[in-house]
Coordinates of N, CA and C in Angstrom, one line a residue:
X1 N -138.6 -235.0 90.7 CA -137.8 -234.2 89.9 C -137.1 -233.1 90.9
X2 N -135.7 -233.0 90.8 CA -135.1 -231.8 91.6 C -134.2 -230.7 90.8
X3 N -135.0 -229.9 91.1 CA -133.8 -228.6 90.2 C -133.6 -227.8 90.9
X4 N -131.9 -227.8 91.2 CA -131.4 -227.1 91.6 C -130.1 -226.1 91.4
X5 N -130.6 -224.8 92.4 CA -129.5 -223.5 91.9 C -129.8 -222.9 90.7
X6 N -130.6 -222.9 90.1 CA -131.4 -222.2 89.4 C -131.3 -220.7 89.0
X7 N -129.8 -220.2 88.4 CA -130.3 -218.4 88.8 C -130.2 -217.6 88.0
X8 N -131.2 -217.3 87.4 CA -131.7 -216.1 86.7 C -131.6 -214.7 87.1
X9 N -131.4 -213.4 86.0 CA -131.3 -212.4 86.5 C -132.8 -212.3 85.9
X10 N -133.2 -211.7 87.2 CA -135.1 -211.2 86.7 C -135.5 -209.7 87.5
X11 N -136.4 -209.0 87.0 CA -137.1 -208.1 87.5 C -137.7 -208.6 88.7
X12 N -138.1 -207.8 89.8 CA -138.3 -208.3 91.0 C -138.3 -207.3 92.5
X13 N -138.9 -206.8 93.1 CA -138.9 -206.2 94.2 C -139.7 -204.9 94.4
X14 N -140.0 -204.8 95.5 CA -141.2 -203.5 95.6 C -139.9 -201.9 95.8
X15 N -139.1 -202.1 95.5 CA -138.0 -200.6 95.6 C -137.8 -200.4 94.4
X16 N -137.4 -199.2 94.2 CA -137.0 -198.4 93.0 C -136.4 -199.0 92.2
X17 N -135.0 -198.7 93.3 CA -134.0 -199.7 92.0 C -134.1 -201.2 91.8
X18 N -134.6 -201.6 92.3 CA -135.1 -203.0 92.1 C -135.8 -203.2 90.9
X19 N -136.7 -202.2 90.4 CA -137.7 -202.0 89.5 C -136.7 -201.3 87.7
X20 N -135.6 -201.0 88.3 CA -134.8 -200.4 87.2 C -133.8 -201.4 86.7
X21 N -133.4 -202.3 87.7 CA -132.5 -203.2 87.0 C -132.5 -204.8 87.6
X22 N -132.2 -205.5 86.6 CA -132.5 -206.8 87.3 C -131.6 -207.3 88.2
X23 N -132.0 -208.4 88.8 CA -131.1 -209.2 90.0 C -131.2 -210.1 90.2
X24 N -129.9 -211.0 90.3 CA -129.9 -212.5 90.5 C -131.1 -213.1 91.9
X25 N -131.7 -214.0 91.1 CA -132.6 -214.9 91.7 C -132.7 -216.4 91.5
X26 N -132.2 -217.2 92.8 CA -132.1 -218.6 93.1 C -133.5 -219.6 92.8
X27 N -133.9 -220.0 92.4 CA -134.7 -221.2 92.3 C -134.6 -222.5 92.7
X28 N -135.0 -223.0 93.3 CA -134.8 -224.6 93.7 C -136.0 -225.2 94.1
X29 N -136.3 -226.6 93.4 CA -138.1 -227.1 93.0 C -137.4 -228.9 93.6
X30 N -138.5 -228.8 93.9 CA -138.9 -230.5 94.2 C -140.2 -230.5 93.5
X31 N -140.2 -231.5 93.2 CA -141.7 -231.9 92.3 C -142.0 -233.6 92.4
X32 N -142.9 -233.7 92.9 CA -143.1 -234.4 93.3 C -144.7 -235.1 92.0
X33 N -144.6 -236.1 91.3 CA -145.4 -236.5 90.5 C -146.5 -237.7 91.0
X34 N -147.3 -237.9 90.1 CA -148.1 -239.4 90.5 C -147.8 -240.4 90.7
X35 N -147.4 -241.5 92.1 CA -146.8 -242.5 92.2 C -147.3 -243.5 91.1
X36 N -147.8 -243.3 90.4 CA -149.2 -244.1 89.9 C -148.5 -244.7 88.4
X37 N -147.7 -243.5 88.1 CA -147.7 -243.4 86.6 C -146.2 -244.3 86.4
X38 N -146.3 -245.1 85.5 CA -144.8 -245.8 85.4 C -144.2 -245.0 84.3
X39 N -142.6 -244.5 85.0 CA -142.1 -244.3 84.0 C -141.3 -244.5 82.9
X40 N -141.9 -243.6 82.2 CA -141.4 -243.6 80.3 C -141.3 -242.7 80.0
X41 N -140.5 -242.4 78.7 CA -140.6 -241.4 78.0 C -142.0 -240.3 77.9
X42 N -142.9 -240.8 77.6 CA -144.5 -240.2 77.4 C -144.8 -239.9 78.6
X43 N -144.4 -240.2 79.6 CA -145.2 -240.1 81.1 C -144.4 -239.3 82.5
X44 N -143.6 -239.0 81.8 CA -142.4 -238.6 82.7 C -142.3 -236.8 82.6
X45 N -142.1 -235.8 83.5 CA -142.4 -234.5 83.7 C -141.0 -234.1 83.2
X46 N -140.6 -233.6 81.9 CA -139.4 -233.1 81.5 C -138.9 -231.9 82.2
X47 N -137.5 -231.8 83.3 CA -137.4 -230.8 84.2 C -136.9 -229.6 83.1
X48 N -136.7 -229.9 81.8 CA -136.0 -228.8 80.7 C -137.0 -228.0 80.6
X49 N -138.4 -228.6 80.6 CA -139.6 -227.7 80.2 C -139.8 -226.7 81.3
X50 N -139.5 -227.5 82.4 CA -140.2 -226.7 83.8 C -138.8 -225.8 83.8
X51 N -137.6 -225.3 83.5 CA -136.8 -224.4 83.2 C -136.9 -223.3 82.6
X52 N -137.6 -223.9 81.2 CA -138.0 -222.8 80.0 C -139.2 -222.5 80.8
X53 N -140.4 -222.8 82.0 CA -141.4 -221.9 81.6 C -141.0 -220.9 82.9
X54 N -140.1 -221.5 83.9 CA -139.9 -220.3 84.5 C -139.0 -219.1 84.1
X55 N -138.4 -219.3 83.4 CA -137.3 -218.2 82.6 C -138.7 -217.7 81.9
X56 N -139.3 -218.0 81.0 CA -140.8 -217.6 80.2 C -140.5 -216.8 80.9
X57 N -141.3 -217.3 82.2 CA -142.3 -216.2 83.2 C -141.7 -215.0 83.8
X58 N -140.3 -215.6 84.1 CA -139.8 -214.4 84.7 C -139.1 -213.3 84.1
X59 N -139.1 -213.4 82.3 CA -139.3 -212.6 81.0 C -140.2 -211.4 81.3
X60 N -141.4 -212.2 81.2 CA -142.5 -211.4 80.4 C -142.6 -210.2 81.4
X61 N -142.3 -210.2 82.6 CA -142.6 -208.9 83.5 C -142.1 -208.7 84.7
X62 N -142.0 -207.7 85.6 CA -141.8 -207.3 86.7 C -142.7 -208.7 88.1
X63 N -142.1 -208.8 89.1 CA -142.9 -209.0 90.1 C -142.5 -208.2 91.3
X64 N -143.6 -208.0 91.5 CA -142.9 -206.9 93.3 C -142.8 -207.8 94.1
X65 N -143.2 -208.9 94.4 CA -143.1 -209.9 95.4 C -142.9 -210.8 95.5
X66 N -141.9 -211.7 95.9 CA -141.3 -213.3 95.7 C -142.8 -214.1 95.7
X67 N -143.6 -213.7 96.7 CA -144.8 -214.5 96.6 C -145.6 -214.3 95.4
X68 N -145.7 -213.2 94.9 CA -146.2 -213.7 93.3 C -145.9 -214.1 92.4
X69 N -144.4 -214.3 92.5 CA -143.4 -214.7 91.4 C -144.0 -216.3 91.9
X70 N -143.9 -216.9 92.9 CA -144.2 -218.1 93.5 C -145.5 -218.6 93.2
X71 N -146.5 -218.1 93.4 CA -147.9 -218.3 92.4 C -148.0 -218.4 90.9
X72 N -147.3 -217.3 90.4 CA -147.5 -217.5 88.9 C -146.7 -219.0 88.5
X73 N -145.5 -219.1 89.1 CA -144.9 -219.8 89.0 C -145.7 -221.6 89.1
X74 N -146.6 -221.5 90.3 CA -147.5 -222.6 90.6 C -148.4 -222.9 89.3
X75 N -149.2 -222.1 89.1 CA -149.9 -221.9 88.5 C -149.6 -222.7 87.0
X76 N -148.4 -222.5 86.3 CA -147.6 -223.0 85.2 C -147.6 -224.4 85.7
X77 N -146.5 -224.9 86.4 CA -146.4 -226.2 86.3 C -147.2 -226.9 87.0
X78 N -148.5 -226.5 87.8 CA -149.2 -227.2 87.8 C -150.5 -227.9 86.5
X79 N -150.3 -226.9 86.0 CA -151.2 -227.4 84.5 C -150.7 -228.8 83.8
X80 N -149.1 -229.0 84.5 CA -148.8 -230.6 84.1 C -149.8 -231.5 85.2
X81 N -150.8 -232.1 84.5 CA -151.7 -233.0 85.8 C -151.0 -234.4 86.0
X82 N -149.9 -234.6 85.7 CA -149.1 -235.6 86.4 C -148.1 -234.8 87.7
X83 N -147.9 -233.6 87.7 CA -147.8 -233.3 89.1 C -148.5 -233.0 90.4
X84 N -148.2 -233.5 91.2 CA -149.1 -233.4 92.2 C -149.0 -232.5 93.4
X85 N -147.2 -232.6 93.6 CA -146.4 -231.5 95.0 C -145.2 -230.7 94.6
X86 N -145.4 -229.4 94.8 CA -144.0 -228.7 94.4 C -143.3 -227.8 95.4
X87 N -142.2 -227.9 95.9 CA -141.8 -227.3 96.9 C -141.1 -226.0 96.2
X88 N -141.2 -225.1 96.5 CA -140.5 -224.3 95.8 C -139.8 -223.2 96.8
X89 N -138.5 -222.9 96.6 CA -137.6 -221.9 97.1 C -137.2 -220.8 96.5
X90 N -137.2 -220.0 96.0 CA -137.2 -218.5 95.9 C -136.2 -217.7 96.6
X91 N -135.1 -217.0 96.1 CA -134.2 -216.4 97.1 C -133.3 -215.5 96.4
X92 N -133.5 -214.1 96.6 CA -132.8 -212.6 95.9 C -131.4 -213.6 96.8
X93 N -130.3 -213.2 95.2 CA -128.7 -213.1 96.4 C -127.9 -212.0 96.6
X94 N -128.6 -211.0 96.3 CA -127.2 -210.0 96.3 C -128.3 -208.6 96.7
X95 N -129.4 -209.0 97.2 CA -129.9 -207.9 97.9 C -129.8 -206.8 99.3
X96 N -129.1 -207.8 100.4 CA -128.7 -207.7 101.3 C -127.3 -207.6 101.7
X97 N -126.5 -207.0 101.7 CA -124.7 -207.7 101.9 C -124.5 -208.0 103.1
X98 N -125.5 -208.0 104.5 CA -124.6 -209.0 105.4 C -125.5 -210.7 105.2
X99 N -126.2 -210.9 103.9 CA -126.7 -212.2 103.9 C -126.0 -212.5 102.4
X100 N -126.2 -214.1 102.4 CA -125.8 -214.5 101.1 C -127.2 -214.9 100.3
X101 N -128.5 -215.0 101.1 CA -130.0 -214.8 100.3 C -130.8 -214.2 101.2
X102 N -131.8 -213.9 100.5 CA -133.3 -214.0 101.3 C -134.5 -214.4 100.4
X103 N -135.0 -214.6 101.2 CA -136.5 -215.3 100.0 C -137.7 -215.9 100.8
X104 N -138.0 -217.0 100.3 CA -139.2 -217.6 100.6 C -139.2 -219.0 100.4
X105 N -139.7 -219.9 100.9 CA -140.3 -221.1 100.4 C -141.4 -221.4 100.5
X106 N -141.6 -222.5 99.7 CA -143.6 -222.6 99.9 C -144.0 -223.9 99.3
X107 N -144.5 -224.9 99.5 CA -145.2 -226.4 98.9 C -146.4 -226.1 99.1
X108 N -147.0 -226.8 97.8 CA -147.9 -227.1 97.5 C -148.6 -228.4 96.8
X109 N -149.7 -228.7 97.4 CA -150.1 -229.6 97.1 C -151.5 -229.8 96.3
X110 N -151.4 -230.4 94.9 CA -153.0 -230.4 94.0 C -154.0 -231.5 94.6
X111 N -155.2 -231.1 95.0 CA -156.1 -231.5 95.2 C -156.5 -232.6 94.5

């Protein structure tokens, strides 16, 4: 599953005004599922859902740090146990004006 460009305005950052108004933030996911499972309808990871739960997430509150936004974020679509690897990119665009992002990436892999 690939979703990409992703961009929500969300609460986000350890500064003031960061904390007062929101700001566009980039998303882009690889997901990587069980080779195992054939797909169908029933067995297949709907990427609409994994849309609505990060919009959910990045609703319900503030994060000061891409990297927690990035965990909670784990945390969610890992509870699908047909996933197995999610690469996830994270990136403020309009924080910096001599850049066009900054952020983070991070993969993870379920045990």
């Amino acid at each position: 599953i690939l979703i990409k460009d992703l961009i929500l305005s969300i609460s986000v950052g350890i500064h003031q005004f960061e904390k007062l108004k929101k700001q566009r933030v980039n998303f882009n996911l690889e997901i990587t599922t069980d080779p195992n499972i054939k797909p169908e309808i029933k067995t297949i990871v709907n990427y609409e859902n994994i849309i609505n739960d990060i919009k959910e997430l990045t609703e319900k509150k503030h994060f000061e740090l891409l990297e927690n936004l990035s965990e909670s974020i784990f945390d969610e679509i890992f509870k699908n146990k047909k996933i197995k690897k999610i690469k996830l990119k994270i990136e403020k665009l309009d924080i910096i004006k001599e850049t066009t992002s900054v952020g983070i990436e991070v993969i993870k892999t379920k045990i």
